[in-house]
CSV table of C-alpha atoms and ligand atoms in Angstrom, one decimal:
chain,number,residue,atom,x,y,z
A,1,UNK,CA,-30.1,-1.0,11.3
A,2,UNK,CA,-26.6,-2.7,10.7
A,3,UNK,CA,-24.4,-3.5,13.5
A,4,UNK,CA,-21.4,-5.0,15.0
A,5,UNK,CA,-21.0,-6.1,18.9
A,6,UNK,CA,-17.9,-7.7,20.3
A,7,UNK,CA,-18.0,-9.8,23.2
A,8,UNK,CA,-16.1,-12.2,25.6
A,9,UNK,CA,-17.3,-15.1,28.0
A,10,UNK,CA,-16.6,-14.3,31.7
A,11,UNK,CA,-13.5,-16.0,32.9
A,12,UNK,CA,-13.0,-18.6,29.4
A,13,UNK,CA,-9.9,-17.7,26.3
A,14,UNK,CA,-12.8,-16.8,24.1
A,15,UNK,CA,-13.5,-13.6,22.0
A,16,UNK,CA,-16.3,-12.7,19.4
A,17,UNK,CA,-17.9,-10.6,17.2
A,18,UNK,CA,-21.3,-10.9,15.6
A,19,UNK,CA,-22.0,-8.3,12.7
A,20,UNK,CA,-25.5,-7.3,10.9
A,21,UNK,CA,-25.5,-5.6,7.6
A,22,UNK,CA,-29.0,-4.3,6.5
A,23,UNK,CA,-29.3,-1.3,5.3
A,24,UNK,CA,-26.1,-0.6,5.0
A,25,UNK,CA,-26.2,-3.9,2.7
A,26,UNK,CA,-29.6,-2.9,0.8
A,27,UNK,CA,-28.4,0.6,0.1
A,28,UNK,CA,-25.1,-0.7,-2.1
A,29,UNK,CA,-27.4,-3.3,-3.9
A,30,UNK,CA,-29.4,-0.4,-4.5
A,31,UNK,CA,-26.9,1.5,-6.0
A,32,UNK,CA,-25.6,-1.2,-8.2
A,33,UNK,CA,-29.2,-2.2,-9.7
A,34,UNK,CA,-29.7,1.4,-10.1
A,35,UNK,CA,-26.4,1.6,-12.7
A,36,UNK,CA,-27.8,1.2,-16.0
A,37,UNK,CA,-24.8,-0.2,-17.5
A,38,UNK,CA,-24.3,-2.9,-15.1
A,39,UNK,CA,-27.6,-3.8,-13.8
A,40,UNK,CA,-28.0,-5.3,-10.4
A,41,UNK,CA,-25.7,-8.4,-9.4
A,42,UNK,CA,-26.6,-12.0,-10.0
A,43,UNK,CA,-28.2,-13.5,-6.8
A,44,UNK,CA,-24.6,-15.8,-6.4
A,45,UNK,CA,-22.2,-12.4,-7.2
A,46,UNK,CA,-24.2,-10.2,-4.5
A,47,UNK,CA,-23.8,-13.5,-1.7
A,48,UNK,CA,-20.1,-13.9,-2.3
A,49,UNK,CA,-19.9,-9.7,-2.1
A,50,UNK,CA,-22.1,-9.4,1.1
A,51,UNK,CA,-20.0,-12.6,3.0
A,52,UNK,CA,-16.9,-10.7,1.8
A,53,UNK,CA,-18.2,-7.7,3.6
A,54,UNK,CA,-19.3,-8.8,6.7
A,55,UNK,CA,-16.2,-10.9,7.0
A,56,UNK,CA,-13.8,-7.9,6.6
A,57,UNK,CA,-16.1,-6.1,9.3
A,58,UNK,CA,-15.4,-8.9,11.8
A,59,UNK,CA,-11.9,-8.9,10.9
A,60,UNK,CA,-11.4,-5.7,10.9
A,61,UNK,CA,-13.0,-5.7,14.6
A,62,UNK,CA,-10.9,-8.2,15.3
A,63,UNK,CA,-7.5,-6.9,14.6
A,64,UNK,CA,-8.6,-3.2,15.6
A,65,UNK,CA,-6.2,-1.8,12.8
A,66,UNK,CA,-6.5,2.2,12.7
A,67,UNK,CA,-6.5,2.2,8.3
A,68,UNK,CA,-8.5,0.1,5.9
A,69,UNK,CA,-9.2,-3.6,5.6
A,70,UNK,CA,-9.6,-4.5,1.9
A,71,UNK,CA,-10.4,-8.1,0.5
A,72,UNK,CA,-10.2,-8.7,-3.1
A,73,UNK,CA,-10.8,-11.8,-5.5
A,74,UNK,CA,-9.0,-11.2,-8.7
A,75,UNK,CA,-9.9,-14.7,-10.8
A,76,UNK,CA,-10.5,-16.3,-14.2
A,77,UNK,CA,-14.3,-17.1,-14.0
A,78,UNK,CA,-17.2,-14.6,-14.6
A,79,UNK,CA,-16.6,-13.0,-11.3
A,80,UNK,CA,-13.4,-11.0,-12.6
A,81,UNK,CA,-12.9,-8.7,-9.3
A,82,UNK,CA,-14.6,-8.6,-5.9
A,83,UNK,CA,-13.6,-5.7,-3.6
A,84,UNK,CA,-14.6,-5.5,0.2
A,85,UNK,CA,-13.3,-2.4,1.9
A,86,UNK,CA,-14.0,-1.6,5.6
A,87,UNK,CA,-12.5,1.0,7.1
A,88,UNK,CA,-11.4,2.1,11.0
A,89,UNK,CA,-14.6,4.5,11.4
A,90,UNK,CA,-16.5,1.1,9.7
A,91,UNK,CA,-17.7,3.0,6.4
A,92,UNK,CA,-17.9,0.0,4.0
A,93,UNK,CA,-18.4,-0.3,0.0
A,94,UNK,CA,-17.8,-3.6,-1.9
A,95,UNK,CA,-17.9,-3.7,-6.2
A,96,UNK,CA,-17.7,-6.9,-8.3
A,97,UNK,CA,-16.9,-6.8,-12.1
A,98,UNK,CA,-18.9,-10.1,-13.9
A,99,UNK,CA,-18.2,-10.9,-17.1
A,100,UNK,CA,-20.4,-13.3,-17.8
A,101,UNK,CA,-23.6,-15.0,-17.1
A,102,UNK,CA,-23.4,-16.4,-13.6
A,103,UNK,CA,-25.9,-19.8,-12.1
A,104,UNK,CA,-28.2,-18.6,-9.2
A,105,UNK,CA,-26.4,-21.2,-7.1
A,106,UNK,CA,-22.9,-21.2,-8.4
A,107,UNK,CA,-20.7,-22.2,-5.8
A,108,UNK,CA,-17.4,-20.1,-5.1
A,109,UNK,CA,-15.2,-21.9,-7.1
A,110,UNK,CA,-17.1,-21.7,-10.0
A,111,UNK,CA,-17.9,-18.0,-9.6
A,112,UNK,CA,-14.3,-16.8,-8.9
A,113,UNK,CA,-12.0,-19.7,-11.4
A,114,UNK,CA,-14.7,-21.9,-13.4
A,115,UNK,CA,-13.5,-24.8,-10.8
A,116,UNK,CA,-10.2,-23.8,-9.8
A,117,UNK,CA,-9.1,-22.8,-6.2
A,118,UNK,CA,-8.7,-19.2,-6.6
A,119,UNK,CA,-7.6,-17.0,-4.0
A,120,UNK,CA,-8.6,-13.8,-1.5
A,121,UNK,CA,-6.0,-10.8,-1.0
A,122,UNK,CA,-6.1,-9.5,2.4
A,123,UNK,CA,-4.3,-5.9,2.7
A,124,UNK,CA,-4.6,-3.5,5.7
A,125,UNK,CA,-3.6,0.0,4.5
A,126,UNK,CA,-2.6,2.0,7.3
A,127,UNK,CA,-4.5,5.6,7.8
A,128,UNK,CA,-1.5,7.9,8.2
A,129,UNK,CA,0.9,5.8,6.4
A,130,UNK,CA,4.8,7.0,6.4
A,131,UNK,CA,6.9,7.7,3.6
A,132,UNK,CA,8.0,4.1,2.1
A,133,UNK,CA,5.4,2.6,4.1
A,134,UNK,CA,4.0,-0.7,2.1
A,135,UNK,CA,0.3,-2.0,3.3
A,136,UNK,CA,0.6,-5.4,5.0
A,137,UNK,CA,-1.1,-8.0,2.2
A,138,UNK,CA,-1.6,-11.5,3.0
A,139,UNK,CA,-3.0,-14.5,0.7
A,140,UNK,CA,-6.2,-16.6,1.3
A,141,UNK,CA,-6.3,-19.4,-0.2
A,142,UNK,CA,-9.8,-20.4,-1.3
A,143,UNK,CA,-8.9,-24.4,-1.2
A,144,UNK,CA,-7.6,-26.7,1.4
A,145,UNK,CA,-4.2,-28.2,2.0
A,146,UNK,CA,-5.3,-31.0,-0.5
A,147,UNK,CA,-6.5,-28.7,-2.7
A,148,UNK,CA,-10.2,-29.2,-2.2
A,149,UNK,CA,-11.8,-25.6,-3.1
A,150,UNK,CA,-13.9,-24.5,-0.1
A,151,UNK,CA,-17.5,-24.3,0.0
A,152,UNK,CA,-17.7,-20.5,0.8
A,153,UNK,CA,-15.4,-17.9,1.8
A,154,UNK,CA,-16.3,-18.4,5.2
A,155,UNK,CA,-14.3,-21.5,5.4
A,156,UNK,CA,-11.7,-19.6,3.3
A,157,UNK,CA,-11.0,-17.2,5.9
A,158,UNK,CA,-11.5,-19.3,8.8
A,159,UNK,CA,-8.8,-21.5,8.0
A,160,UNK,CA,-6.5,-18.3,6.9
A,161,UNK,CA,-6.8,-16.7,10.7
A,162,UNK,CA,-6.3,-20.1,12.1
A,163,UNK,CA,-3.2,-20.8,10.1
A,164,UNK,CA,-2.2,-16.8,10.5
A,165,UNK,CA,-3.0,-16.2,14.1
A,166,UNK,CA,-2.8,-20.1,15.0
A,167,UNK,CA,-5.3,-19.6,17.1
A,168,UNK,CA,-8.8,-21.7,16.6
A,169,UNK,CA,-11.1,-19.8,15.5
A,170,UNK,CA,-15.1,-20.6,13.9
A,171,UNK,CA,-16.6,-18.1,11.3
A,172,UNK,CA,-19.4,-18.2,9.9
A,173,UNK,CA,-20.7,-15.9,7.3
A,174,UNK,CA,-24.4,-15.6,5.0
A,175,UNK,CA,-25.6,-13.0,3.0
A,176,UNK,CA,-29.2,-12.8,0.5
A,177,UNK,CA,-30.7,-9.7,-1.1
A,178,UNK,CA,-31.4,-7.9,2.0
A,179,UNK,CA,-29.1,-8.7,4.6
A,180,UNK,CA,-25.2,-9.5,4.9
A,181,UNK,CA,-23.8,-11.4,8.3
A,182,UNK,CA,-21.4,-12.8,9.9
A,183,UNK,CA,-20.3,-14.6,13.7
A,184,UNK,CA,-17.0,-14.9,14.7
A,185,UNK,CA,-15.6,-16.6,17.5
A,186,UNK,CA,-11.9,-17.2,18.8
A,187,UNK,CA,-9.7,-19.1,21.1
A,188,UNK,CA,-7.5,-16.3,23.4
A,189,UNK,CA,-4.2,-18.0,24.5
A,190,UNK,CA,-3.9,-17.8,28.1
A,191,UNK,CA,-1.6,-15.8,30.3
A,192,UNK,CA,1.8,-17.3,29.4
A,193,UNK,CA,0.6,-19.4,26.6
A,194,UNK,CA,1.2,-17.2,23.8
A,195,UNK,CA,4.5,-16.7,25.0
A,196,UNK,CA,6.0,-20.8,24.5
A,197,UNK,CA,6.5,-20.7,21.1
A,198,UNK,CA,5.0,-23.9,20.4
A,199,UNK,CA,2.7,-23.4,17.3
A,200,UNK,CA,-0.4,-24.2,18.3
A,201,UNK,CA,-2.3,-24.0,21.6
A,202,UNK,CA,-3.5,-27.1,23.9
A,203,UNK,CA,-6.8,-28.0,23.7
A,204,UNK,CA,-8.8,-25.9,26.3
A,205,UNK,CA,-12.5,-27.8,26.9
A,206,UNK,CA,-14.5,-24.3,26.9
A,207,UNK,CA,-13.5,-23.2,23.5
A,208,UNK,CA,-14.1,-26.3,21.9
A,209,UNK,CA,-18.0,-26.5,23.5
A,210,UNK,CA,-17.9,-22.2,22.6
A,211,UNK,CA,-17.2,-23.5,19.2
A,212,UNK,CA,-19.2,-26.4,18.4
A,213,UNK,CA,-22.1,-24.2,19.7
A,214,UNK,CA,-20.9,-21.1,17.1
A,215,UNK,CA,-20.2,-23.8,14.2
A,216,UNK,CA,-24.1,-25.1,14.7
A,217,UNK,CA,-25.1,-21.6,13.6
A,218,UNK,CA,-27.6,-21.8,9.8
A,219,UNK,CA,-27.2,-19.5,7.4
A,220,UNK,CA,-30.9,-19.0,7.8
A,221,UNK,CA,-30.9,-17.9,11.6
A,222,UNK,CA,-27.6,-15.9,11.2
A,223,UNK,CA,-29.8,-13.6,8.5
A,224,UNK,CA,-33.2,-13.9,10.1
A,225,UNK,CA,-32.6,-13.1,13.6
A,226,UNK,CA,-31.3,-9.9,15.4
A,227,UNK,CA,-26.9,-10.6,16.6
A,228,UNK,CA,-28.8,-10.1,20.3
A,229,UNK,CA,-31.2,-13.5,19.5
A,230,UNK,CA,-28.4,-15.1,17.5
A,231,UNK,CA,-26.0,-14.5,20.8
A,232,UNK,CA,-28.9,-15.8,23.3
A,233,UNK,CA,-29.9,-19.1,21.4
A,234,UNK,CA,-26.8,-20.2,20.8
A,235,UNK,CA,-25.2,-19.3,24.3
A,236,UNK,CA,-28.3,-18.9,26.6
A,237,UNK,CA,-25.8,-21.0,29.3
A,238,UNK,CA,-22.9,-19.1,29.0
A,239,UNK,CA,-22.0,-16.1,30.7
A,240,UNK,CA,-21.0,-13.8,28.2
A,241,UNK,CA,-20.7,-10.2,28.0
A,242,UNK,CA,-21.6,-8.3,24.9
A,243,UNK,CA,-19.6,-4.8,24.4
A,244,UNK,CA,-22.0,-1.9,23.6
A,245,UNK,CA,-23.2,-2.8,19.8
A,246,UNK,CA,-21.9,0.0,17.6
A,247,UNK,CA,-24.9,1.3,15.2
A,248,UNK,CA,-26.4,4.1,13.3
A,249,UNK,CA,-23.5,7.1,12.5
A,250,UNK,CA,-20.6,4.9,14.9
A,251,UNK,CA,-21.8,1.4,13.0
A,252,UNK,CA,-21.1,-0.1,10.0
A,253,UNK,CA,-22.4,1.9,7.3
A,254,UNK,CA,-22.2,3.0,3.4
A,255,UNK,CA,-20.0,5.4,2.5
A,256,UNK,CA,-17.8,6.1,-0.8
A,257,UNK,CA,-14.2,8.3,-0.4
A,258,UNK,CA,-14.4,8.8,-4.0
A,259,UNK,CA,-14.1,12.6,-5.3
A,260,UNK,CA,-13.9,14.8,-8.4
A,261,UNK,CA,-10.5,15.2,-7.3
A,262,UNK,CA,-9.5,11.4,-7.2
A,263,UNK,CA,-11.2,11.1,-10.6
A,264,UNK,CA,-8.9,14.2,-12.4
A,265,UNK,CA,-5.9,12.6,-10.7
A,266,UNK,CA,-7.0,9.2,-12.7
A,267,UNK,CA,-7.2,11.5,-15.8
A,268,UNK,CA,-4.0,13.2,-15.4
A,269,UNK,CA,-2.3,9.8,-15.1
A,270,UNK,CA,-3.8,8.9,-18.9
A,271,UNK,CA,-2.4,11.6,-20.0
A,272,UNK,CA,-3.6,14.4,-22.1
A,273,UNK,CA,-3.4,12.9,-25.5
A,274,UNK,CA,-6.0,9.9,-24.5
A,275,UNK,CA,-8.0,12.8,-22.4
A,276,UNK,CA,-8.3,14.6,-25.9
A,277,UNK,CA,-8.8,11.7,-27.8
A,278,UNK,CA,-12.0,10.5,-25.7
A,279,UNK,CA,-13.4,14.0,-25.7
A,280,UNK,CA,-12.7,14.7,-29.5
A,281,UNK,CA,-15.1,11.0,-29.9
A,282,UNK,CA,-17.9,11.6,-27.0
A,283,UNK,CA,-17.7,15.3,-26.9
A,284,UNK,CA,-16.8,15.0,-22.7
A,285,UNK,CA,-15.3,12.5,-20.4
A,286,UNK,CA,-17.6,10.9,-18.5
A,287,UNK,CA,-16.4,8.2,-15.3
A,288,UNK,CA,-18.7,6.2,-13.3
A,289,UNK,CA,-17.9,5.3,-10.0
A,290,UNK,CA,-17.9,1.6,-9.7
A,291,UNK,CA,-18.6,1.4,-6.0
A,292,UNK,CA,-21.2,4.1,-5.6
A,293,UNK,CA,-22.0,4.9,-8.7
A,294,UNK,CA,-21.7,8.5,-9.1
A,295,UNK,CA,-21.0,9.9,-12.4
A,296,UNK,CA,-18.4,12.7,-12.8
A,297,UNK,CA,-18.0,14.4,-16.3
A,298,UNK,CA,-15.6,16.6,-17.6
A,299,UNK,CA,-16.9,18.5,-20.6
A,300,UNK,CA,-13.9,19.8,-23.2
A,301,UNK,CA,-13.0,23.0,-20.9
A,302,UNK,CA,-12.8,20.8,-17.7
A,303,UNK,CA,-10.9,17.8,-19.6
A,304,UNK,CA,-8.2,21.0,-20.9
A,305,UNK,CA,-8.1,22.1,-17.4
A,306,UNK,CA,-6.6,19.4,-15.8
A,307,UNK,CA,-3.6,19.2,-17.5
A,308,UNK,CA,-3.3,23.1,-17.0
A,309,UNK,CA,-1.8,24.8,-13.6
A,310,UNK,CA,-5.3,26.2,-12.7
A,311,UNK,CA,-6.7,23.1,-12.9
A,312,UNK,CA,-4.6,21.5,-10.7
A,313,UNK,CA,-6.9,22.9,-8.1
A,314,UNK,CA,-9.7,21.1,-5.9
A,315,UNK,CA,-12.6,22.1,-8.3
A,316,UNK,CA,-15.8,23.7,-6.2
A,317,UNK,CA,-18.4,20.9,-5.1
A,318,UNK,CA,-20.9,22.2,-6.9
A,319,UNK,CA,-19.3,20.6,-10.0
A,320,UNK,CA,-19.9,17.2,-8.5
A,321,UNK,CA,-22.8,15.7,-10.2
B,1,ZN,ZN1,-18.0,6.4,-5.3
């Protein structure tokens, strides 16, 4: 079952969280393979997806924001889009657009800019947002200050929360066919600290053994083993102390907010002349959901209704197919 646990070592400036994304993980693949127009995603798409993922769950953990944490990879190579989403309840769904053919082991620079750098959107969209109210975005840059692209997102993000935060911080992040992942750990400044003004912190001697210990992590262990065994082999002499891990209907899990009602708002913003003009060609509208893949269709009657006052109303569920 997926999960995320936060924890802190007794008495040291050093926070983490470790997040496990099975089924929750298996069940979007699912959904994807299952759409007959796009197929399943190429073994390299569904990695870069699942790391996204799990690292805007531990970031999300991390900055406890009450709204939605998105990440998105808008580039020139075959991966067109990548969307993470993670919201404060931790319902997740991720979609990726590819436009072409894709090398089982394409590294991220390839997959998002055929070489280039490229570049992650972070945006936090607040729940109850106020009138005016703008989400906070901020850039990733997928490359290093000498322009070197990173390896993996991982790196990506790890240097962004350093440079953002300026606090060190170690993240490490995997994802195959059947599980996404991701550890976390992060230097706390201490009482006072945070409060010079200085940029970054001193040194302190029990985050950078925390951290060399974190950065040893494989890919291979972090998607093998249980967060509990991953926390015990790589801190068995550490005193740590793991929060309650939040699973099942309070963990992260699956979920879609998309609607019949969203969809007719997307319709009514064509307009009614390219709503008439689709249905006139295919006899009915029909939208797919790119994240969960639920179809809605609007036959002619529905399609005239939307643009009409009584159609302005929530439609009843049972027209959800
Ligand atoms: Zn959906």
């Amino acid at each position: 079952m997926s999960e995320l646990q936060r924890f802190l070592f007794d008495g040291l400036p050093v926070r983490g969280a470790i997040v496990r994304l099975d089924d929750a993980w298996r069940e979007l693949l699912a959904r994807r393979a299952a759409n007959t127009e796009t197929g399943a995603y190429p073994a390299a798409v569904a990695r870069l997806l699942g790391e996204m993922l799990a690292g805007a769950v531990l970031m999300h953990a991390h900055v406890k924001y009450d709204g939605t944490l998105i990440l998105q990879i808008a580039g020139d190579g075959p991966v067109r889009l990548a969307v993470a989403q993670v919201d404060s309840s931790l319902q997740l769904r991720a979609t990726a657009s590819v436009t072409a053919p894709v090398a089982e082991d394409a590294p991220l620079a390839e997959l998002v800019n055929g070489g280039g750098a490229g570049r992650c959107a972070i945006t936090l969209d607040p729940r109850q947002r106020t009138p005016g109210q703008q989400p906070y975005q901020g850039i990733v840059a997928l490359a290093d200050d000498a322009g070197q692209a990173f390896a993996d997102l991982g790196q990506g993000l790890q240097h962004y929360m350093q440079r953002s935060e300026q606090l060190p911080t170690v993240l490490v992040l995997a994802a195959n066919q059947e599980v996404a992942a991701g550890l976390l750990v992060q230097r706390m400044p201490l009482s006072g600290e945070g409060n010079l003004g200085e940029g970054e912190l001193p040194p302190d001697l029990d985050f950078e053994r925390i951290a060399t210990l974190a950065a040893s992590l494989s890919r291979e262990e972090l998607l093998t083993l249980a967060p509990a065994e991953v926390l015990r082999r790589l801190f068995w002499q550490e005193r740590l102390m793991g929060f309650a891990p939040l699973t099942g209907a309070e963990g992260p899990r699956f979920a879609c907010t998309c609607s019949r009602e969203r969809v007719a708002e997307m319709l009514r913003g064509l307009g009614e002349d390219e709503v008439s003009s689709i249905v006139q060609e295919r006899g009915e509208v029909e939208v797919g959901c790119e994240y969960c893949g639920r179809q809605y269709r609007f036959d002619a009657i529905d399609a005239q209704q939307l643009f009409t006052a009584a159609g302005k109303q929530p439609p009843p569920p049972s027209r959800v197919q």
